[in-house]
Tab-separated table of C-alpha atoms and ligand atoms in Angstrom:
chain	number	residue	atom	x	y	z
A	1	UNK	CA	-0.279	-17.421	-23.914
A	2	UNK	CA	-3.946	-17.798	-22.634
A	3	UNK	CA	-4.359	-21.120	-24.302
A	4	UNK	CA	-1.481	-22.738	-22.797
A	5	UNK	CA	-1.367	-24.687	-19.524
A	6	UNK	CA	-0.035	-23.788	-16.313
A	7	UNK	CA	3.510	-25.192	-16.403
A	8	UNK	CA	3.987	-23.312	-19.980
A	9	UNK	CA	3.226	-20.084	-18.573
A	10	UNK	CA	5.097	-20.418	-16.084
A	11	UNK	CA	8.253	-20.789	-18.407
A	12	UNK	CA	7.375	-18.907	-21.296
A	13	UNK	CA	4.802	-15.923	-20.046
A	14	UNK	CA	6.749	-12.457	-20.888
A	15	UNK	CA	9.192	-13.954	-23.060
A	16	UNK	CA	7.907	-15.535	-25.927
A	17	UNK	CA	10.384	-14.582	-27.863
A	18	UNK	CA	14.950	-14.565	-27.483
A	19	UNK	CA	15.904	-11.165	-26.332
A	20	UNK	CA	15.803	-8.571	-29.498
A	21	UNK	CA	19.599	-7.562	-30.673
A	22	UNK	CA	21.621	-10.281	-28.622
A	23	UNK	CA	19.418	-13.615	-29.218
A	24	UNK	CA	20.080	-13.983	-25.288
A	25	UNK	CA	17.156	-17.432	-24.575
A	26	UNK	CA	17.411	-16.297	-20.625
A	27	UNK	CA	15.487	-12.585	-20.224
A	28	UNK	CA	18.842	-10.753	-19.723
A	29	UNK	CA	19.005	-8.247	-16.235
A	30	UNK	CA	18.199	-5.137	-17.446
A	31	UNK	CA	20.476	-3.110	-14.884
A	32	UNK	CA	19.695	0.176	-15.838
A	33	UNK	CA	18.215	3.196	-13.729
A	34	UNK	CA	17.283	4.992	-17.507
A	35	UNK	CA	16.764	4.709	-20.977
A	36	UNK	CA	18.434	6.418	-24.105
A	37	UNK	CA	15.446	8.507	-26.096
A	38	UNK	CA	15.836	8.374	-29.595
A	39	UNK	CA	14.526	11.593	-29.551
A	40	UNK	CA	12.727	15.059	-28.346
A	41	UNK	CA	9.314	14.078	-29.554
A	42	UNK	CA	9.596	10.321	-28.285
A	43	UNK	CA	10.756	11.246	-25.014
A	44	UNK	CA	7.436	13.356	-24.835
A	45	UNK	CA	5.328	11.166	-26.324
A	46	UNK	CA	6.575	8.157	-23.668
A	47	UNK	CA	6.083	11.064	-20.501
A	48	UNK	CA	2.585	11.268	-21.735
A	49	UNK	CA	2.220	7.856	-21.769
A	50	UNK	CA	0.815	8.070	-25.316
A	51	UNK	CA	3.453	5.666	-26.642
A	52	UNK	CA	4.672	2.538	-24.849
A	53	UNK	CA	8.619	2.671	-23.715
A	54	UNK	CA	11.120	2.757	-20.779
A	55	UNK	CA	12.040	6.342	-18.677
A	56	UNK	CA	13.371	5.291	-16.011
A	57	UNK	CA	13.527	2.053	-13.536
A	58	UNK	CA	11.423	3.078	-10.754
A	59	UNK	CA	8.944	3.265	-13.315
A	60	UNK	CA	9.101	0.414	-15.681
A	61	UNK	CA	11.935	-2.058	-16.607
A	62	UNK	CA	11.797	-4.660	-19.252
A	63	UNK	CA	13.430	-7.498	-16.709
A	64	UNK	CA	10.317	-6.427	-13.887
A	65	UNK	CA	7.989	-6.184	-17.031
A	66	UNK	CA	8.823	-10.028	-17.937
A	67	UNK	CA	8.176	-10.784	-14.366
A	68	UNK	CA	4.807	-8.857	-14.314
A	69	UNK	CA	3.610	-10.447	-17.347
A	70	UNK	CA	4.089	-13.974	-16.569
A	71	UNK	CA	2.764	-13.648	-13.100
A	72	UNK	CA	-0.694	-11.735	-14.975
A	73	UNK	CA	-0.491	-14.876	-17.324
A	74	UNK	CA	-0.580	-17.196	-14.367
A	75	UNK	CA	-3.209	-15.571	-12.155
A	76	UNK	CA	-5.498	-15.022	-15.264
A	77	UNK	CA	-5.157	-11.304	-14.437
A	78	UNK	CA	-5.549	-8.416	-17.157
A	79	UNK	CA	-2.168	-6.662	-15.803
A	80	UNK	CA	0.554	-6.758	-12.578
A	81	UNK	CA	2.703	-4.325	-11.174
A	82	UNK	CA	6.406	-5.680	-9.597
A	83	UNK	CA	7.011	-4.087	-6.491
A	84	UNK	CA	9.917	-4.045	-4.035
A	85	UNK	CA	8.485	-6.881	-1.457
A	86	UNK	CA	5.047	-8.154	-0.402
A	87	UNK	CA	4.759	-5.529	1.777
A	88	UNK	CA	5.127	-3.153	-0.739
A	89	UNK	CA	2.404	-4.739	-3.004
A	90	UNK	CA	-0.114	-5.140	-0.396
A	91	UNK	CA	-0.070	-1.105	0.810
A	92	UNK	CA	0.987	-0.012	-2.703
A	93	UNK	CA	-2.578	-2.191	-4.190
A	94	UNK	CA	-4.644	-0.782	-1.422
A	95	UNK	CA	-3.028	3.105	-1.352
A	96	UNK	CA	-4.113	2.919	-4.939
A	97	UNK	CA	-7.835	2.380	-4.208
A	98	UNK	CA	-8.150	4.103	-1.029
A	99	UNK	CA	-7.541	7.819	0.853
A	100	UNK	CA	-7.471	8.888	4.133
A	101	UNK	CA	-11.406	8.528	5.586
A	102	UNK	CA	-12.136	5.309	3.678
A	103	UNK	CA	-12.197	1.931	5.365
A	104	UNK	CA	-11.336	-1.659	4.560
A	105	UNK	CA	-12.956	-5.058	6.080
A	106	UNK	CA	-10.614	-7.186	6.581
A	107	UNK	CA	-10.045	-10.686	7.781
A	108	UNK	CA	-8.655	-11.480	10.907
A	109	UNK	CA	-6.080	-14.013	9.662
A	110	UNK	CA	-3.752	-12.190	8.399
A	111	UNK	CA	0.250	-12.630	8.207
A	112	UNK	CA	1.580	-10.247	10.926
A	113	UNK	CA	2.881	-7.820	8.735
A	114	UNK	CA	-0.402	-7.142	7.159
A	115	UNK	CA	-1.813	-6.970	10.503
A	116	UNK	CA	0.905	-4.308	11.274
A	117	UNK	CA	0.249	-2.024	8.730
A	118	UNK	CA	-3.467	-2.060	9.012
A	119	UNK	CA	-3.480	-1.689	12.352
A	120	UNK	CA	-1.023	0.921	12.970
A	121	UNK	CA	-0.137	3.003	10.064
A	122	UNK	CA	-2.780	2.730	7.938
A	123	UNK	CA	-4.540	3.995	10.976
A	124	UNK	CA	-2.169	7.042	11.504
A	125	UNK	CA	-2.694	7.837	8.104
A	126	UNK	CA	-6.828	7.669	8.367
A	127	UNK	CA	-7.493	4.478	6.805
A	128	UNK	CA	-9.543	2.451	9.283
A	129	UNK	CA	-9.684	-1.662	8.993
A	130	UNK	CA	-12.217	-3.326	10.382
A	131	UNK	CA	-10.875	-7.011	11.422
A	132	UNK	CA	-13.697	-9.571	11.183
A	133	UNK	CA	-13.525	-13.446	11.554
A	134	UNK	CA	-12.120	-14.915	8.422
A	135	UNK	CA	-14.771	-17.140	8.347
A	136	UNK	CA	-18.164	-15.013	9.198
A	137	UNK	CA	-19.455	-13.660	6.038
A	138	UNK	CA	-22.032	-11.868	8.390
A	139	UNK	CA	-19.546	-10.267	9.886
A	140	UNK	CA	-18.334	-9.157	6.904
A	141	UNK	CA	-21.181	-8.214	5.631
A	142	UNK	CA	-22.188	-5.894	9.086
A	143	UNK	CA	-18.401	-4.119	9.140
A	144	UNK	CA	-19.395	-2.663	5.944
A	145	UNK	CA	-20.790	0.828	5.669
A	146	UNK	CA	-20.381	3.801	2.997
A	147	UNK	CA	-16.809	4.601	3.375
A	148	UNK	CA	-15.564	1.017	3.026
A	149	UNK	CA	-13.783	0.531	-0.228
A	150	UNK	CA	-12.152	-2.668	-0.218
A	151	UNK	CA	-12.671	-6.141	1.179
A	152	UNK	CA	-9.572	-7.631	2.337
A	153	UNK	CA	-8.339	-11.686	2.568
A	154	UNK	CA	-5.523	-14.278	2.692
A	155	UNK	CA	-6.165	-17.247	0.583
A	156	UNK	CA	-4.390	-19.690	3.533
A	157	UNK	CA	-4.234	-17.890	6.242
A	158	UNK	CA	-1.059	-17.341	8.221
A	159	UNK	CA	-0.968	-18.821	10.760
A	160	UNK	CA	-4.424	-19.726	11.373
A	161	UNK	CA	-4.193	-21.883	8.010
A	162	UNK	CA	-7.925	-21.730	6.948
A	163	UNK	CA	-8.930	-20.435	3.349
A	164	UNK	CA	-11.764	-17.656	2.482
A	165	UNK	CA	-14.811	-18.391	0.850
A	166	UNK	CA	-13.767	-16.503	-2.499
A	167	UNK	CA	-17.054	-16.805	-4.099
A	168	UNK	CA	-18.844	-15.709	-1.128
A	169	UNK	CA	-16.554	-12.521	-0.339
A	170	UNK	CA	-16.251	-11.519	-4.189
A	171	UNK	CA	-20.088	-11.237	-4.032
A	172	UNK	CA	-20.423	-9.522	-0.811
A	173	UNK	CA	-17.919	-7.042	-2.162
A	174	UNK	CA	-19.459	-6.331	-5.673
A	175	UNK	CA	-23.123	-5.968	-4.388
A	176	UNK	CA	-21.541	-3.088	-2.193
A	177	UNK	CA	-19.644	-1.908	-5.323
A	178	UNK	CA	-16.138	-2.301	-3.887
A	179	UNK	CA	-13.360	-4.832	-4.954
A	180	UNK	CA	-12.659	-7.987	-2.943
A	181	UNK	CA	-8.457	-7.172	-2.817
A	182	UNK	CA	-6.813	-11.212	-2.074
A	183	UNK	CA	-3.480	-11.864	-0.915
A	184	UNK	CA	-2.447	-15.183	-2.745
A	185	UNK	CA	0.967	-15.574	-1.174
A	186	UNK	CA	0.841	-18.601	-0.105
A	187	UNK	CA	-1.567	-20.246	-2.432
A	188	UNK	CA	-0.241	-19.574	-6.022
A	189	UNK	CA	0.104	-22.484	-7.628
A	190	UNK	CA	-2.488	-23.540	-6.019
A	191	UNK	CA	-5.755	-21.434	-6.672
A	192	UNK	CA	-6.513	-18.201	-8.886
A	193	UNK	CA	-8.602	-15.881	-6.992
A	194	UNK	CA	-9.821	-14.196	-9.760
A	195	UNK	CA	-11.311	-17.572	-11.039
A	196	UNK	CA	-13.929	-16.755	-8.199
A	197	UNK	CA	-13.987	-13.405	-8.392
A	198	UNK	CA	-11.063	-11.469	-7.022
A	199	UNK	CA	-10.340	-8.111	-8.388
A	200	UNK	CA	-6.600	-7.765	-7.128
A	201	UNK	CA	-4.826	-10.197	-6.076
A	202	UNK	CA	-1.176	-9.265	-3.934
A	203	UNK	CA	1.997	-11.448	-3.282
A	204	UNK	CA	4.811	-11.536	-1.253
A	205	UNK	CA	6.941	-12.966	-4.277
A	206	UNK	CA	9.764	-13.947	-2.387
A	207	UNK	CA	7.650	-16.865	-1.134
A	208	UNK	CA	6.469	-19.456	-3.623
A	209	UNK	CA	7.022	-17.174	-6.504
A	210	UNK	CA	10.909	-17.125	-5.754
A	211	UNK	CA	10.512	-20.338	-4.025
A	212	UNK	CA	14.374	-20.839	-2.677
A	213	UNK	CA	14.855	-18.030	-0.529
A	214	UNK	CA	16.975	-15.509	-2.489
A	215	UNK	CA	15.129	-12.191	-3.058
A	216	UNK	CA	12.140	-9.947	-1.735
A	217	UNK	CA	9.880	-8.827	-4.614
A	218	UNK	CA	5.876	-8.360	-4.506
A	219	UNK	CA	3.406	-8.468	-7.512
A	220	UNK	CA	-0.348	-6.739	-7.732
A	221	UNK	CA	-2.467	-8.747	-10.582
A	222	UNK	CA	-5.835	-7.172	-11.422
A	223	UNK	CA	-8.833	-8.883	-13.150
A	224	UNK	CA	-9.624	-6.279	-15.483
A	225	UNK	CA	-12.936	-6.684	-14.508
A	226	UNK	CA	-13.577	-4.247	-11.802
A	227	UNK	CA	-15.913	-1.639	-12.652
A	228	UNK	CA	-14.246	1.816	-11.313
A	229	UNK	CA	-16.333	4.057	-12.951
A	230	UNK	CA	-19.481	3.098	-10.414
A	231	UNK	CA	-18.895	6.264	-8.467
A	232	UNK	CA	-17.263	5.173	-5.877
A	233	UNK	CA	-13.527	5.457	-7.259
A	234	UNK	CA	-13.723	9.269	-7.985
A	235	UNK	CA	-9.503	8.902	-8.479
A	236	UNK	CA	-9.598	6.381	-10.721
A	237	UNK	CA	-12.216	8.920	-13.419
A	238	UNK	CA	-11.432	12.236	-12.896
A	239	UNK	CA	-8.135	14.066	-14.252
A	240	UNK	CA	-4.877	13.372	-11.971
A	241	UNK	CA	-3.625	16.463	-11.738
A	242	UNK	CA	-0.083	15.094	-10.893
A	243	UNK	CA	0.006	13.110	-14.082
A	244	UNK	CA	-0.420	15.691	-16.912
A	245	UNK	CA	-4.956	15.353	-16.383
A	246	UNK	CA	-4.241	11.320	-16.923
A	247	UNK	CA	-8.130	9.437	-16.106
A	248	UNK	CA	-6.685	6.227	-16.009
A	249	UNK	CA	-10.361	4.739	-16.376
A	250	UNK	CA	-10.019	5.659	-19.763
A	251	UNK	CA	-6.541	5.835	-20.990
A	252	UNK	CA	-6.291	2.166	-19.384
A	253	UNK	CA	-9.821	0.040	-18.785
A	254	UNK	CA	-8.881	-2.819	-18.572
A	255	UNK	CA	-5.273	-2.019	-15.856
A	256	UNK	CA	-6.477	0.850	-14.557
A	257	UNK	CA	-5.378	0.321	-11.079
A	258	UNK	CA	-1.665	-1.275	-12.203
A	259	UNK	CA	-1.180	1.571	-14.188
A	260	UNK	CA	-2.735	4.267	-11.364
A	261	UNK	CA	-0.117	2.602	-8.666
A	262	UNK	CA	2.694	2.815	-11.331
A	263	UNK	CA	2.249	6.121	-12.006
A	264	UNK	CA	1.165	7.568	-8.568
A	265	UNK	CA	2.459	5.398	-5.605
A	266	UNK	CA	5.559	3.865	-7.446
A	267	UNK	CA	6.706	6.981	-8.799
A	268	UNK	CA	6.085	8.849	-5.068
A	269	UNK	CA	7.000	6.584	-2.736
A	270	UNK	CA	9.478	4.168	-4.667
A	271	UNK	CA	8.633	1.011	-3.927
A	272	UNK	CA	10.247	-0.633	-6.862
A	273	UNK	CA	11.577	-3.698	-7.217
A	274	UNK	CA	15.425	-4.218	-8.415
A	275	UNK	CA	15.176	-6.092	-11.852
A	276	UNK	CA	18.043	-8.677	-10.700
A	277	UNK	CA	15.419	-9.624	-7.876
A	278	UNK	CA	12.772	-10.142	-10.931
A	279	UNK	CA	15.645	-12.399	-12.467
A	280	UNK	CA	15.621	-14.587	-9.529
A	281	UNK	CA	12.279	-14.569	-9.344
A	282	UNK	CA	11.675	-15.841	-12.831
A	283	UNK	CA	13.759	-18.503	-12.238
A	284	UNK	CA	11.517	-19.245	-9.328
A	285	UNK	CA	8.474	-19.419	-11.570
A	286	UNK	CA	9.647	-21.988	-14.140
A	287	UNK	CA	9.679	-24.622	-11.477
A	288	UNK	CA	7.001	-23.035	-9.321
A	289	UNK	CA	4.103	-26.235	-10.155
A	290	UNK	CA	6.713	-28.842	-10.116
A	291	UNK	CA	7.931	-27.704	-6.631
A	292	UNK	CA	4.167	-26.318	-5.460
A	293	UNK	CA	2.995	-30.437	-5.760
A	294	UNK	CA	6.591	-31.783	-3.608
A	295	UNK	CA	6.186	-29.345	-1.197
A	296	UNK	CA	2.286	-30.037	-0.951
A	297	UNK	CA	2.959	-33.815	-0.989
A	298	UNK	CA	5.761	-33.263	1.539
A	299	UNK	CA	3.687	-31.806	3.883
A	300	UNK	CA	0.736	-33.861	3.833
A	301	UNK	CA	2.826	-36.723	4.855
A	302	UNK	CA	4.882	-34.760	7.454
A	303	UNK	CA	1.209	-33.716	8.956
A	304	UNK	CA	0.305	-37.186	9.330
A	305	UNK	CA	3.502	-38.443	11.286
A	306	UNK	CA	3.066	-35.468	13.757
A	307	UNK	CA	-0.646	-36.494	13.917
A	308	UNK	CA	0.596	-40.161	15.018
A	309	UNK	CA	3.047	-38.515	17.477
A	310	UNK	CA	2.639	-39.148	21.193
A	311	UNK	CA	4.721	-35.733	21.638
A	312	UNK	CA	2.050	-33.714	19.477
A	313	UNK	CA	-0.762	-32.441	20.850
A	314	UNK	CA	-2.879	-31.144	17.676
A	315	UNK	CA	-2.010	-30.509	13.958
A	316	UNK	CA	-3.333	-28.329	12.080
A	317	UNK	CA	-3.030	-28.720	8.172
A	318	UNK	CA	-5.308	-28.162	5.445
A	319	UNK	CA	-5.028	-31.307	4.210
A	320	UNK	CA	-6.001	-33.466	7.185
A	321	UNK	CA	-9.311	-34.760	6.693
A	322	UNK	CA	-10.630	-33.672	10.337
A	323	UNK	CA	-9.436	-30.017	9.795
A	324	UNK	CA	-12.438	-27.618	9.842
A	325	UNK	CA	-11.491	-26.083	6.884
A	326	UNK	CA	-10.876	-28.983	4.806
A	327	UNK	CA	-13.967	-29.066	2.600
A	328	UNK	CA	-13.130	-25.750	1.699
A	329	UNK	CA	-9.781	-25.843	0.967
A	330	UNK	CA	-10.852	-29.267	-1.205
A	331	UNK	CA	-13.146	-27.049	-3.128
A	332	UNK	CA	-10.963	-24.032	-3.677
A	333	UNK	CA	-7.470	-25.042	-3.791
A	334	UNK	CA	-8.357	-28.553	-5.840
A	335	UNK	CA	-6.403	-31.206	-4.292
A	336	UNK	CA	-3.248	-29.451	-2.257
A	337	UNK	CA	-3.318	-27.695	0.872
A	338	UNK	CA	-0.302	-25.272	0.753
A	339	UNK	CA	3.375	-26.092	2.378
A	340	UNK	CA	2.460	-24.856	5.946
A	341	UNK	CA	1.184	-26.306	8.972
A	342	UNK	CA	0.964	-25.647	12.734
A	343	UNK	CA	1.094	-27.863	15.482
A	344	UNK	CA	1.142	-27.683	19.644
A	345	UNK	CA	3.886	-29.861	21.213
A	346	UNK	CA	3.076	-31.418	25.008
A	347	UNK	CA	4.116	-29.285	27.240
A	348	UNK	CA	3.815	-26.174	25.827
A	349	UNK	CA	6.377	-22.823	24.923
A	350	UNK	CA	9.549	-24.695	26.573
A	351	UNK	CA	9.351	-27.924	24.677
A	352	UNK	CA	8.478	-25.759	21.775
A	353	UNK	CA	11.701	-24.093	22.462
A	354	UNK	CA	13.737	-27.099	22.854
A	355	UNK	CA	12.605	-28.727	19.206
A	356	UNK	CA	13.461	-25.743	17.762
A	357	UNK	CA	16.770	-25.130	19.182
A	358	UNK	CA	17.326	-29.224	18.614
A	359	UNK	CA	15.959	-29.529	14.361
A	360	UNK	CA	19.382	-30.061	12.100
A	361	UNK	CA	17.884	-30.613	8.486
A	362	UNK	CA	14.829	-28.009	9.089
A	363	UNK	CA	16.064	-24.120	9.517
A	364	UNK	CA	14.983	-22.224	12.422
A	365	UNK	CA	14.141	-18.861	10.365
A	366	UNK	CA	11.183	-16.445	9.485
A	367	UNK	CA	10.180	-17.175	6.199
A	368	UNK	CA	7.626	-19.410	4.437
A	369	UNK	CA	7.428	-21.522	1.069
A	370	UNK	CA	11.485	-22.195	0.344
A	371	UNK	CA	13.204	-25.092	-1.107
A	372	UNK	CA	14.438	-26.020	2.975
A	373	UNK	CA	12.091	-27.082	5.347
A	374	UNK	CA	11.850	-24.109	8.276
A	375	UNK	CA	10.418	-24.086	11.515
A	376	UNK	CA	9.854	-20.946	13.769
A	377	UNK	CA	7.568	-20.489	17.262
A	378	UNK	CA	5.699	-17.278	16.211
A	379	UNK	CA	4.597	-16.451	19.801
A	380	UNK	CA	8.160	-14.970	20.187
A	381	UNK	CA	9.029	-14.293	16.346
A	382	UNK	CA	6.455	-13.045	14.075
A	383	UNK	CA	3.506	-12.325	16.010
A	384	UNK	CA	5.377	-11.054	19.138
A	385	UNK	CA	4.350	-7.139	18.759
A	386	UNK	CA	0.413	-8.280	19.032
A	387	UNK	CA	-1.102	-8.449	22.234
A	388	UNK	CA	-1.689	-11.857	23.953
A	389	UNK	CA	-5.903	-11.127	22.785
A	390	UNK	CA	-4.881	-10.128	19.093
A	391	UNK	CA	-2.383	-13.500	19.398
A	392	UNK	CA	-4.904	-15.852	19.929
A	393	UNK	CA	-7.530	-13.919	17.670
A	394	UNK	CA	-4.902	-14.366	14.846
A	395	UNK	CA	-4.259	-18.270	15.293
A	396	UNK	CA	-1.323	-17.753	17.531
A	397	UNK	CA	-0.808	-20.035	20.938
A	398	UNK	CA	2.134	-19.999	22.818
A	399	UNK	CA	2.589	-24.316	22.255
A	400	UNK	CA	2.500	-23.391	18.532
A	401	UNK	CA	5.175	-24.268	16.161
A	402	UNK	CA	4.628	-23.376	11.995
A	403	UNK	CA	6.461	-25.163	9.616
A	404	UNK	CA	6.914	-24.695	6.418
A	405	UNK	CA	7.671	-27.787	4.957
A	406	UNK	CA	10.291	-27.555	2.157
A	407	UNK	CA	10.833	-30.050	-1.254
A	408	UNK	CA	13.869	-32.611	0.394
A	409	UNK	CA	13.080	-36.326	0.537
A	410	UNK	CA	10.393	-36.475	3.368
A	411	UNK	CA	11.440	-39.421	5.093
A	412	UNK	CA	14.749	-37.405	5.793
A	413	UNK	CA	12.057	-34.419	6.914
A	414	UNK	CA	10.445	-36.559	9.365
A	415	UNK	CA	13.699	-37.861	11.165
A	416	UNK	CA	14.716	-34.567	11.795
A	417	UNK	CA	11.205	-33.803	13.332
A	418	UNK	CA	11.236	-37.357	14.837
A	419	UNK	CA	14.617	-36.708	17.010
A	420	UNK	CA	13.906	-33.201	17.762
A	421	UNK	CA	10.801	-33.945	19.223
A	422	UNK	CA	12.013	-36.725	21.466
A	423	UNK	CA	14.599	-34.364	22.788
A	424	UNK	CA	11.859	-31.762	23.465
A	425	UNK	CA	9.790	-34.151	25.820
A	426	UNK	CA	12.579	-36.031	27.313
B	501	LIG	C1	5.722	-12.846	3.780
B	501	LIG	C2	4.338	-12.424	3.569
B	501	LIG	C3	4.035	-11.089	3.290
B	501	LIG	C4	5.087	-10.008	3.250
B	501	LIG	O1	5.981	-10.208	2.200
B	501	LIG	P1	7.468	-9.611	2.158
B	501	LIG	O2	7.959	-10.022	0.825
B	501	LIG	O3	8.221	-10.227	3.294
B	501	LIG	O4	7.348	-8.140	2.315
B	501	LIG	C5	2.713	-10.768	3.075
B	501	LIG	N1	1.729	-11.685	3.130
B	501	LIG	C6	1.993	-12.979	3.410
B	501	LIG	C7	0.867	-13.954	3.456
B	501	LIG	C8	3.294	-13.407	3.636
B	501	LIG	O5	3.552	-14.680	3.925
């Protein structure tokens, strides 16, 4: 597959061939919690992992295994693990590569989830994260001391919209020996992290992966290229004790950490994703380019009309030539700036309120990177459990409306935005 372009991947990664025994073109939903064994000494050999084959679902599944291949194929990663949502990939990625008393540095613009998790149960459960400006590689660089083990980023941050320097942080993180650990959400497509130097690299797949709103799934794609056996990844060389003395540096070198999650967090904790979710979500991926450039173009133009709008106070969108993070995202993401975009209507939270309750076309929902156009106000939705300090630290003020700006015809897009807006100010 590595010699073929994007859009070919994207159809044919983890099926290159009709499904063995029925000739079925579409990879058929494996629906199955186990597997027959031929016999004693296979079903042994496939425990010990010393032949490939399928146990059981929370484990491995050939539909999931389709999925997991073509997303590897698309990220230029070495391996990927399905997983249950993008929740479950981000804390199943980083439980993989840390334990209670290490610490991750992580940027501040995170989706509020994320933020969440760090903040409150990682912390219960010993992991500290260190929040730093998303754009201060010095602060970065001064969070870090000997217990950190990861460096953490969003390639477009949500909501603050603004893109990491992936060069920059991949070097930071290997000249302190420790992975740089990307979430790419909302920016496959668009850029491959480990291009720049990523090591893992985590999505929400029910985003642009799924791309029409349908199912939760999450996917962790490693490089291949980390180097665990610097010292600093004890787990990851000696014997796991759980897994018959497995050292999954050296049954597995170049997926050591897909295969270390597999076996240790999805087994434990069960994260796994339902293989008629990875159906849907290899659907997704066959059109994911074709509908990545609409919704791209879309929003571009839908950024400049609110721009242009006496009702609109600021926009901010990647793509928009004054945006401070434009040269960046020009560099990194080659051209498009991503689906979402923020902007402050006059006024403030009640006429930001009133053109949400007043869009038709656009949906008023939670969600980012579907087919439909969606608006939400986070200050009330997704970021209301953060305090009004960590709120504006994360991008988040109370006049601010995201959108997610879905694949229709624009002009019908901007109407919709056009008469909401005029009812909001009246
Ligand atoms: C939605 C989202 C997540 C969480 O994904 P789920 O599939 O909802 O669990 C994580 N990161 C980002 C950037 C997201 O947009």
């Amino acid at each position: 597959m590595k010699e073929y372009g994007n859009r070919t991947k994207e159809i044919h990664a983890g099926q290159e061939k009709a499904d063995i025994g029925t000739g079925a073109r579409a990879v058929p939903i494996y629906l199955t919690s186990s597997y027959v064994f031929n016999d004693a000494e296979y079903a042994a050999d496939v425990f010990m992992m010393d032949k490939p084959g399928y146990i059981y679902t929370r484990l491995n599944n050939p539909t999931n295994e389709a999925l997991e291949k073509r997303v590897a194929a698309i990220e230029g990663g070495s391996g990927c693990l399905t997983v249950s949502s993008g929740m479950a990939a981000i804390s199943t990625a980083l439980l993989t590569i840390v334990q209670s008393g290490d610490e991750i540095v992580s940027g501040n613009n995170l989706y509020g989830g994320t933020f969440t998790l760090f903040k409150n149960t990682f912390a219960k459960w010993g992991i500290k994260v260190h929040f730093v400006d998303s754009q201060d590689l010095n602060a970065f660089e001064e969070a870090i001391n000997e217990n950190t083990k990861a460096i953490y980023c969003e390639s477009i941050g949500n909501p603050k919209l603004d893109v990491p320097d992936f060069e920059a942080l991949s070097e930071l993180a290997h000249k302190n020996n420790i992975p740089l650990v990307v979430d790419n959400t909302s920016a496959i497509g668009m850029v491959k992290p480990i291009d720049y130097g990523a090591d893992v690299v985590v999505h929400s797949a029910t985003k642009i992966i799924g791309g029409h709103g349908t199912a939760l799934g999450g996917t962790i794609v490693e490089s291949g290229k980390f180097d665990w056996t610097n010292g600093k990844f004890p787990e990851f060389t000696e014997p796991d004790e759980s897994y018959h003395g497995l050292i999954y540096s050296e049954r597995f070198p170049e997926t050591a950490l897909v295969e270390k999650a597999r076996c240790q967090i999805l087994r434990d904790l069960g994260l796994c994703s339902s293989p008629f979710n990875s159906f849907q979500l290899l659907q997704g991926l066959e059109t994911m380019s074709l509908r990545v450039n609409q919704h791209c173009e879309n929003a571009l133009e839908v950024a400049k009309f609110l721009e242009s709008h006496d009702a609109v106070s600021w926009v901010n969108y990647l793509g928009l030539e004054n945006n401070p993070n434009h040269e960046q995202a020009k560099k990194y993401l080659k051209g498009k700036y991503g689906c979402v975009l923020g902007f402050g209507i006059k006024g403030g939270i009640e006429e930001g309120k009133k053109f949400i309750a007043n869009v038709k076309l656009c949906s008023h929902l939670a969600n980012i990177c579907d087919a439909k156009t969606l608006v939400v106000h986070p200050g009330s939705t997704t970021h209301s459990g953060l305090t009004p300090e960590e709120q504006i630290s994360t991008g988040v003020t109370p006049d601010f409306i995201r959108m997610s700006v879905g694949i229709e015809n624009v002009e019908d897009i901007i109407a919709d935005i056009n008469q909401a807006l005029q009812k909001a100010v009246k």
